[in-house]
């Protein structure tokens, strides 16, 4: 009876056409007959044979439930009945009969050379929701969307490069070359220093592109800036000075390590390093190339002053070069590290230039800190995978990284220009700063309007950050309302829509609202008309302004 039903479905009488693990062990299986045997044995399958009836009935019931619930997806190949019977401790004929019965019922299919698979079906039934003890009998459950709002249509959050622009083909080419050329020891426990191939490639690239002075043995690979900062908090002692505006996430890392932070005021020339002398800090964390988030590069006098402070106090400067490769209207600003490699720790990653999904960063360390940092990392590399390191080394060495950065620099510059033009046309009363480099800009708002602008943007389907969230809670700088606009985030097709939503969410001009003109205060933006600001995108937009 079972055999005839299986034949009536168009399948062979044996629903497990190749149950013998040795059937693939001939020459055509290649040089590893053990691997071929393992392939024939099939995958592990967890089934619980419970409930009334014999073993065959229990097995059929368990398979139906696994298929119905979606745990076994359509097309999934089931184990040959020899291996499943051994796993479950039942007779082979019991498994064969259960498979044949389910083939006849339409739950499974069996074809010679393809094995037994879950039959194509419609989407599995959703399990009934578990009702709590206080649920009202007969009550209609709320729809899943009742407590979940739809995600915003657009995002202008900072710190996120355009994910659609990741160089997939070039990265894959480098990955293949790196994997082919990788020495056998690369597949063993990792060196906490990082792969030598990547450290050598970085030493050459950073010297050429960023003016960093180092040797490969002074570079330690990590999984990103946050990882580097956590390691350094275990090596450096004493309070750390930070910029009054910066990432709260980074301040959180320092607070978790019980490092007291001292805020330094910022203006159009970056951090006011003259405040270091009275700060009591033993180290300072800066973003010299493009102050985050306000946008000003650290001025030449202040760059020299911070290095002099470090030499005089035996302190260290932590240089976060988070987007130094993306500049548009000015000459490249070299790394502060080049002024004194023994007093500056240079920190970088590929999270902005490539993708935050590539969890790789680096520390260029003074000689006296290398062994201490490596000791803190541990005896083996536990965060940065060797294959990713080898791929990045090839990606840099082959010139693919340079080509990608140049291509993205042009793309982000076009977006920056679109942003500045849209603001000049639609919101000429809104100042914009920090657009000479990087992937974001700061919009200067009238006092008291930041919160409403963020909420209005969300109502327009746009998510972005207000400036207040980046301010150090201990800063004595006057409060300044603003928006941090990440123009690198949206894909190309969504950028125009994001700009439209942004312009609709901005507060009206004082003439339209009837309010008083915003007070100046001690900020980093300077005055300029809408026309001047639009032109400044091609000259000196770092100083573009509020009305």
XYZ file of C-alpha atoms in Angstrom:
547
model
C 0.000 0.000 0.000
C 2.710 2.495 0.990
C 4.822 1.622 -2.030
C 1.953 2.070 -4.466
C 1.031 5.469 -3.023
C 4.645 6.665 -3.338
C 4.669 5.563 -6.977
C 1.388 7.334 -7.643
C 2.989 10.698 -6.788
C 5.578 10.315 -9.510
C 8.346 9.519 -7.021
C 10.394 6.351 -6.880
C 9.279 3.561 -4.591
C 12.235 4.324 -2.375
C 11.708 7.828 -0.944
C 15.333 7.917 0.124
C 17.055 7.180 -3.188
C 20.595 7.182 -1.806
C 20.611 5.891 1.769
C 24.091 4.370 1.688
C 26.894 6.674 2.887
C 29.414 4.690 0.871
C 27.583 5.275 -2.397
C 29.584 8.470 -3.075
C 32.973 7.109 -2.200
C 34.075 6.413 -5.752
C 36.659 8.420 -7.701
C 34.109 11.004 -8.803
C 33.721 12.135 -5.197
C 37.154 13.750 -5.245
C 40.176 13.256 -3.004
C 38.249 13.248 0.293
C 35.915 10.202 0.518
C 35.221 11.079 4.158
C 33.689 14.384 3.105
C 31.559 12.626 0.490
C 30.347 10.163 3.102
C 29.471 12.987 5.462
C 27.486 14.660 2.666
C 25.549 11.443 2.077
C 24.791 11.047 5.782
C 23.068 14.435 5.679
C 22.329 17.128 8.203
C 21.344 16.774 11.814
C 17.604 16.929 12.460
C 16.131 17.362 15.931
C 12.805 15.580 16.377
C 10.944 14.589 19.526
C 8.919 11.403 19.109
C 6.110 11.876 21.624
C 2.383 11.322 21.808
C 0.145 8.327 21.226
C 0.743 5.631 18.626
C 3.793 3.741 17.502
C 7.158 5.007 16.396
C 6.100 5.540 12.791
C 3.082 7.620 13.811
C 5.204 9.670 16.228
C 7.824 10.320 13.548
C 5.213 11.393 10.999
C 3.568 13.672 13.553
C 6.916 15.276 14.449
C 7.814 15.841 10.788
C 4.414 17.355 9.986
C 4.705 19.743 12.912
C 8.250 20.775 11.943
C 7.047 21.530 8.400
C 3.825 23.233 9.503
C 5.667 25.529 11.940
C 8.269 26.512 9.347
C 11.173 24.879 11.169
C 11.686 22.731 8.069
C 11.439 25.133 5.140
C 10.291 24.067 1.657
C 13.141 22.430 -0.225
C 14.999 21.346 2.921
C 16.702 17.998 2.344
C 15.955 15.421 5.019
C 18.592 12.999 6.319
C 18.757 9.578 4.637
C 16.699 7.094 6.609
C 19.803 5.145 7.594
C 21.284 8.121 9.483
C 17.921 9.328 10.889
C 17.075 5.860 12.169
C 20.446 5.687 13.906
C 19.951 9.149 15.445
C 16.458 8.332 16.705
C 17.130 4.739 17.697
C 14.388 3.272 15.508
C 14.319 0.791 12.645
C 15.295 1.890 9.154
C 12.057 0.473 7.742
C 10.110 2.681 10.170
C 11.765 5.807 8.770
C 11.334 4.592 5.163
C 7.626 3.950 5.722
C 7.122 7.338 7.419
C 8.884 9.129 4.552
C 6.799 7.254 1.942
C 3.552 8.054 3.763
C 4.410 11.759 3.929
C 5.358 11.748 0.235
C 1.924 10.320 -0.499
C 0.269 13.003 1.636
C 2.179 15.755 -0.166
C 4.348 16.863 2.754
C 7.559 15.536 1.141
C 8.931 14.872 -2.338
C 11.407 12.206 -3.386
C 13.438 12.127 -6.591
C 16.290 9.907 -7.639
C 19.569 11.742 -7.035
C 17.918 14.533 -5.064
C 16.946 12.688 -1.901
C 13.874 13.393 0.163
C 12.927 17.043 0.591
C 10.179 19.132 2.114
C 7.569 19.785 -0.564
C 6.932 23.353 -1.796
C 4.077 24.829 0.199
C 2.482 28.137 1.020
C 3.808 30.132 3.973
C 3.703 28.148 7.241
C 0.898 28.829 9.656
C 1.762 31.235 12.419
C 1.573 29.656 15.876
C -1.323 30.870 17.977
C -0.334 33.602 20.455
C 0.201 32.480 24.006
C -2.579 33.878 26.160
C -1.772 35.082 29.642
C -3.724 33.972 32.693
C -5.592 37.289 32.789
C -6.610 37.302 29.127
C -10.278 37.867 28.527
C -11.879 34.844 26.897
C -13.202 35.675 23.465
C -11.383 39.011 23.295
C -9.885 39.917 19.910
C -6.093 40.286 20.172
C -4.645 43.598 19.061
C -2.956 43.563 15.645
C 0.861 43.378 15.731
C 1.133 46.953 14.448
C -0.960 48.405 17.248
C 2.071 48.962 19.469
C 4.708 49.429 16.778
C 5.135 52.594 14.759
C 6.315 52.414 11.173
C 10.031 53.125 10.682
C 10.890 56.552 9.250
C 11.051 56.712 5.480
C 14.301 58.697 5.520
C 17.394 58.861 7.679
C 19.915 61.674 7.964
C 21.615 60.256 11.033
C 25.310 61.034 11.130
C 28.152 58.539 11.083
C 26.702 56.199 8.504
C 28.142 55.965 4.999
C 25.926 55.035 2.078
C 25.602 51.271 2.524
C 24.587 50.801 -1.119
C 27.995 52.104 -2.216
C 30.048 49.363 -0.584
C 32.543 48.132 -3.244
C 31.305 44.551 -3.300
C 33.043 43.382 -6.464
C 36.433 44.883 -5.559
C 36.170 43.594 -1.982
C 35.323 40.113 -3.243
C 38.293 40.189 -5.607
C 40.611 41.122 -2.741
C 39.069 38.467 -0.504
C 39.727 35.777 -3.105
C 43.306 36.884 -3.644
C 43.921 37.133 0.089
C 42.450 33.714 0.795
C 44.465 32.111 -2.004
C 47.724 33.672 -0.856
C 47.163 33.334 2.906
C 49.868 31.361 4.707
C 48.721 28.351 6.701
C 49.532 30.038 10.006
C 46.887 32.684 9.243
C 44.259 30.063 10.094
C 45.642 29.491 13.565
C 45.303 31.612 16.716
C 45.660 35.291 15.860
C 48.474 37.594 16.939
C 47.045 40.433 19.087
C 49.248 42.879 17.169
C 47.228 42.088 14.034
C 48.238 40.533 10.739
C 51.626 41.804 9.537
C 50.306 42.172 5.984
C 47.700 44.702 7.131
C 50.080 46.581 9.418
C 52.565 46.957 6.564
C 49.859 48.158 4.165
C 48.563 50.655 6.732
C 52.014 52.023 7.511
C 52.537 52.853 3.833
C 49.025 54.208 3.260
C 48.832 56.372 6.402
C 52.245 57.894 5.708
C 51.264 58.718 2.142
C 47.669 59.868 2.642
C 47.583 61.251 6.199
C 51.185 62.226 7.012
C 51.487 59.641 9.793
C 55.030 58.703 10.851
C 55.220 55.100 11.957
C 56.540 51.603 11.421
C 54.398 48.448 11.140
C 55.479 47.220 14.567
C 53.885 50.299 16.178
C 50.469 49.586 14.666
C 47.993 47.454 16.611
C 44.837 46.262 14.876
C 41.500 46.451 16.687
C 37.815 46.150 15.798
C 37.114 49.872 15.618
C 37.496 53.147 17.497
C 35.344 52.100 20.456
C 37.468 48.987 20.957
C 40.643 51.053 20.771
C 39.310 53.522 23.341
C 38.392 50.714 25.739
C 41.909 49.308 25.462
C 43.537 52.689 26.012
C 41.506 53.368 29.150
C 43.271 50.387 30.689
C 46.702 51.794 29.849
C 46.431 55.560 30.308
C 46.016 56.997 33.780
C 44.296 60.077 35.150
C 41.555 62.381 33.879
C 41.044 62.806 30.147
C 40.111 66.069 28.439
C 37.498 65.780 25.703
C 35.824 68.214 23.348
C 32.710 69.878 24.743
C 30.747 68.527 21.781
C 31.313 64.908 20.824
C 29.783 61.451 20.860
C 28.027 60.588 24.103
C 28.818 56.955 23.320
C 32.513 57.684 23.668
C 31.958 59.550 26.934
C 30.032 56.500 28.100
C 33.016 54.253 27.416
C 35.231 56.531 29.476
C 32.683 56.730 32.281
C 32.369 52.935 32.375
C 36.153 52.745 32.772
C 35.909 55.330 35.612
C 37.864 57.895 33.640
C 36.886 61.439 34.608
C 36.396 63.659 31.571
C 37.060 67.401 31.404
C 35.276 69.292 28.574
C 37.214 71.701 26.358
C 35.244 74.460 24.645
C 35.117 74.366 20.831
C 34.767 77.044 18.169
C 35.417 77.426 14.443
C 39.080 76.432 14.986
C 38.298 73.252 16.871
C 39.000 72.581 20.530
C 40.402 75.395 22.639
C 43.589 73.665 23.639
C 44.635 76.600 25.792
C 42.220 75.279 28.431
C 44.339 72.145 28.883
C 46.842 73.765 31.238
C 44.236 74.286 33.960
C 42.276 71.091 33.281
C 44.377 68.657 35.296
C 44.035 66.144 32.450
C 46.720 63.563 31.711
C 45.508 62.904 28.171
C 43.192 64.540 25.649
C 40.864 63.065 23.015
C 40.519 65.253 19.916
C 39.090 65.177 16.379
C 41.639 67.556 14.775
C 40.888 67.058 11.079
C 37.159 67.787 11.417
C 35.843 68.520 14.903
C 32.923 66.270 15.628
C 30.212 67.341 15.198
C 30.714 71.089 14.762
C 33.107 70.703 11.829
C 36.056 73.066 12.345
C 39.606 71.734 11.800
C 42.040 72.269 14.650
C 43.970 75.439 13.851
C 47.764 75.332 13.304
C 48.543 77.205 16.538
C 46.356 74.882 18.545
C 47.884 71.798 16.922
C 51.323 72.969 17.990
C 50.025 73.940 21.427
C 48.495 70.554 22.191
C 51.733 68.779 21.264
C 53.708 71.188 23.473
C 51.269 70.481 26.323
C 51.776 66.720 25.923
C 55.558 67.084 25.939
C 55.552 69.370 28.969
C 53.173 67.247 31.056
C 54.250 63.796 29.785
C 50.662 63.421 28.579
C 49.204 61.849 25.464
C 47.023 63.133 22.652
C 44.437 60.680 21.279
C 43.774 61.688 17.676
C 40.468 60.378 16.323
C 40.809 60.655 12.539
C 37.263 59.469 11.906
C 36.699 61.037 8.464
C 39.970 62.707 7.543
C 39.896 61.264 4.013
C 36.753 63.154 3.016
C 37.568 66.800 2.347
C 36.040 68.931 -0.394
C 37.006 72.600 -0.403
C 40.340 72.736 1.362
C 43.753 71.163 1.297
C 44.130 67.939 3.289
C 44.821 68.484 6.968
C 47.649 66.151 7.979
C 47.590 64.119 11.162
C 48.737 65.739 14.394
C 50.615 62.493 15.005
C 53.190 63.588 12.452
C 54.279 66.392 14.816
C 55.283 63.995 17.596
C 54.780 60.224 17.182
C 55.895 59.658 20.800
C 53.121 61.788 22.282
C 50.203 61.228 19.894
C 48.117 58.065 19.567
C 46.586 58.002 16.097
C 43.240 56.158 15.829
C 41.419 55.217 12.632
C 38.996 52.718 11.146
C 37.099 51.910 7.952
C 33.637 52.522 9.447
C 33.171 55.767 7.461
C 35.319 55.085 4.417
C 34.032 51.545 3.768
C 31.376 50.309 6.162
C 30.835 49.839 9.909
C 30.114 46.211 9.029
C 33.846 45.757 8.396
C 34.924 45.659 12.021
C 38.510 46.814 11.576
C 40.406 49.741 13.051
C 43.943 50.568 14.076
C 46.031 52.310 16.673
C 49.339 53.920 15.744
C 51.052 53.959 19.126
C 54.068 55.604 20.718
C 56.741 52.981 21.230
C 56.319 52.926 25.014
C 52.621 51.996 24.756
C 52.769 49.130 22.258
C 53.553 46.310 24.676
C 51.084 47.587 27.263
C 48.225 47.750 24.771
C 49.031 44.321 23.336
C 49.141 42.880 26.859
C 45.679 44.308 27.555
C 44.347 42.737 24.346
C 45.449 39.302 25.504
C 47.586 36.518 24.137
C 45.384 35.913 21.091
C 43.434 38.116 18.714
C 39.811 37.844 19.772
C 38.060 40.597 17.836
C 39.485 41.259 14.365
C 39.265 38.239 12.061
C 42.401 37.276 10.157
C 40.600 36.875 6.829
C 39.098 40.367 7.007
C 42.529 41.751 7.882
C 44.124 39.984 4.918
C 41.348 41.196 2.624
C 41.773 44.805 3.740
C 45.543 44.529 3.307
C 45.054 43.456 -0.309
C 42.326 46.062 -0.825
C 44.726 48.809 0.258
C 47.809 47.407 -1.458
C 46.044 46.919 -4.801
C 44.909 50.555 -4.916
C 41.221 49.631 -4.577
C 40.894 51.535 -1.320
C 42.271 54.748 -2.846
C 39.935 54.420 -5.812
C 36.937 53.826 -3.567
C 37.746 56.820 -1.350
C 38.140 59.122 -4.364
C 34.878 57.903 -5.845
C 32.988 58.361 -2.576
C 34.583 61.779 -2.026
C 33.031 62.974 -5.281
C 29.677 61.408 -4.462
C 29.517 62.924 -0.976
C 30.621 66.289 -2.307
C 27.681 66.287 -4.736
C 25.349 65.485 -1.864
C 26.884 68.229 0.251
C 26.289 70.677 -2.585
C 22.671 69.529 -2.900
C 22.154 70.103 0.816
C 23.645 73.592 0.774
C 21.686 74.562 -2.351
C 18.407 73.270 -0.909
C 18.927 75.242 2.298
C 19.825 78.415 0.408
C 16.649 78.131 -1.667
C 14.192 76.825 0.927
C 15.577 78.004 4.267
C 17.983 80.911 3.722
C 17.634 81.910 7.380
C 19.233 78.646 8.570
C 23.003 78.660 9.039
C 25.079 75.633 8.036
C 28.613 74.799 9.154
C 31.174 72.034 8.993
C 30.608 71.192 5.334
C 34.158 71.532 4.012
C 34.844 67.921 4.971
C 33.261 64.796 6.377
C 29.842 63.213 5.978
C 27.645 65.572 7.995
C 26.784 69.220 8.527
C 25.410 71.214 11.455
C 22.377 73.439 10.913
C 22.285 76.398 13.277
C 18.734 76.966 14.604
C 17.108 79.818 16.507
C 17.136 79.330 20.281
C 14.476 77.017 21.614
C 13.570 75.400 18.284
C 15.755 72.277 18.232
C 13.343 69.873 19.929
C 10.408 70.957 17.802
C 12.487 70.612 14.619
C 13.488 67.038 15.498
C 9.852 66.141 16.223
C 8.606 67.845 13.061
C 11.192 65.932 11.038
C 9.945 62.658 12.492
C 6.405 63.590 11.510
C 7.748 64.121 7.996
C 9.175 60.591 8.046
C 12.748 61.741 8.672
C 15.004 60.769 11.556
C 18.018 62.885 12.503
C 19.803 64.142 15.617
C 19.615 67.394 17.481
C 22.856 69.041 18.549
C 22.048 68.993 22.253
C 22.683 65.255 22.551
C 26.355 65.754 21.684
C 27.052 68.363 24.358
C 29.147 67.324 27.365
C 26.963 67.681 30.483
C 29.767 69.527 32.276
C 30.445 72.054 29.517
C 30.255 75.766 30.351
C 29.656 76.708 26.708
C 26.362 78.494 26.051
C 23.631 76.213 24.752
C 23.191 76.317 21.011
C 20.271 74.805 19.099
C 21.072 72.882 15.960
C 20.593 69.768 13.855
C 23.296 67.285 12.886
C 22.559 66.219 9.306
C 24.310 63.106 7.992
C 24.158 63.523 4.234
C 26.181 60.376 3.603
C 23.504 58.075 5.021
C 20.649 57.777 2.481
C 20.959 55.837 -0.761
C 20.992 58.016 -3.874
C 17.353 57.403 -4.732
C 16.189 58.603 -1.299
C 18.383 61.681 -0.876
C 16.096 64.175 -2.587
C 13.144 63.007 -0.514
C 15.189 63.304 2.667
C 16.147 66.898 1.809
C 12.529 67.773 1.091
C 11.440 66.362 4.466
C 14.281 68.253 6.177
C 13.319 71.590 4.669
C 9.677 71.129 5.659
C 10.698 70.439 9.263
C 12.901 73.514 9.735
C 11.584 76.423 11.799
C 10.396 79.472 9.842
C 12.408 82.647 9.602
C 11.906 85.294 12.261
C 9.977 87.366 9.723
C 7.539 84.519 9.133
C 7.234 83.644 12.820
C 7.210 87.189 14.160
C 9.801 86.306 16.768
C 12.945 88.070 17.828
C 16.201 87.365 15.987
C 18.262 84.610 17.594
C 20.936 85.748 19.959
C 24.515 85.161 18.974
C 26.264 83.561 21.907
C 29.622 81.862 21.815
C 29.280 79.386 18.989
C 31.319 78.287 16.002
C 29.166 79.701 13.170
C 29.606 83.184 11.729
C 27.239 85.376 9.782
C 26.560 85.040 6.095
C 23.636 85.416 3.696
C 21.984 82.515 1.903
C 23.831 83.391 -1.290
C 27.113 83.580 0.570
C 26.442 80.231 2.193
C 25.669 78.605 -1.144
C 28.922 79.971 -2.555
C 30.756 78.912 0.587
C 30.236 75.283 -0.349
C 32.949 75.941 -2.912
C 35.184 78.151 -0.848
C 35.159 78.283 2.985
C 31.950 76.667 4.209
C 33.367 75.939 7.652
C 32.494 79.512 8.609
C 29.032 79.721 7.125
C 26.552 81.244 9.372
C 23.468 82.103 11.163
C 21.500 85.219 10.095
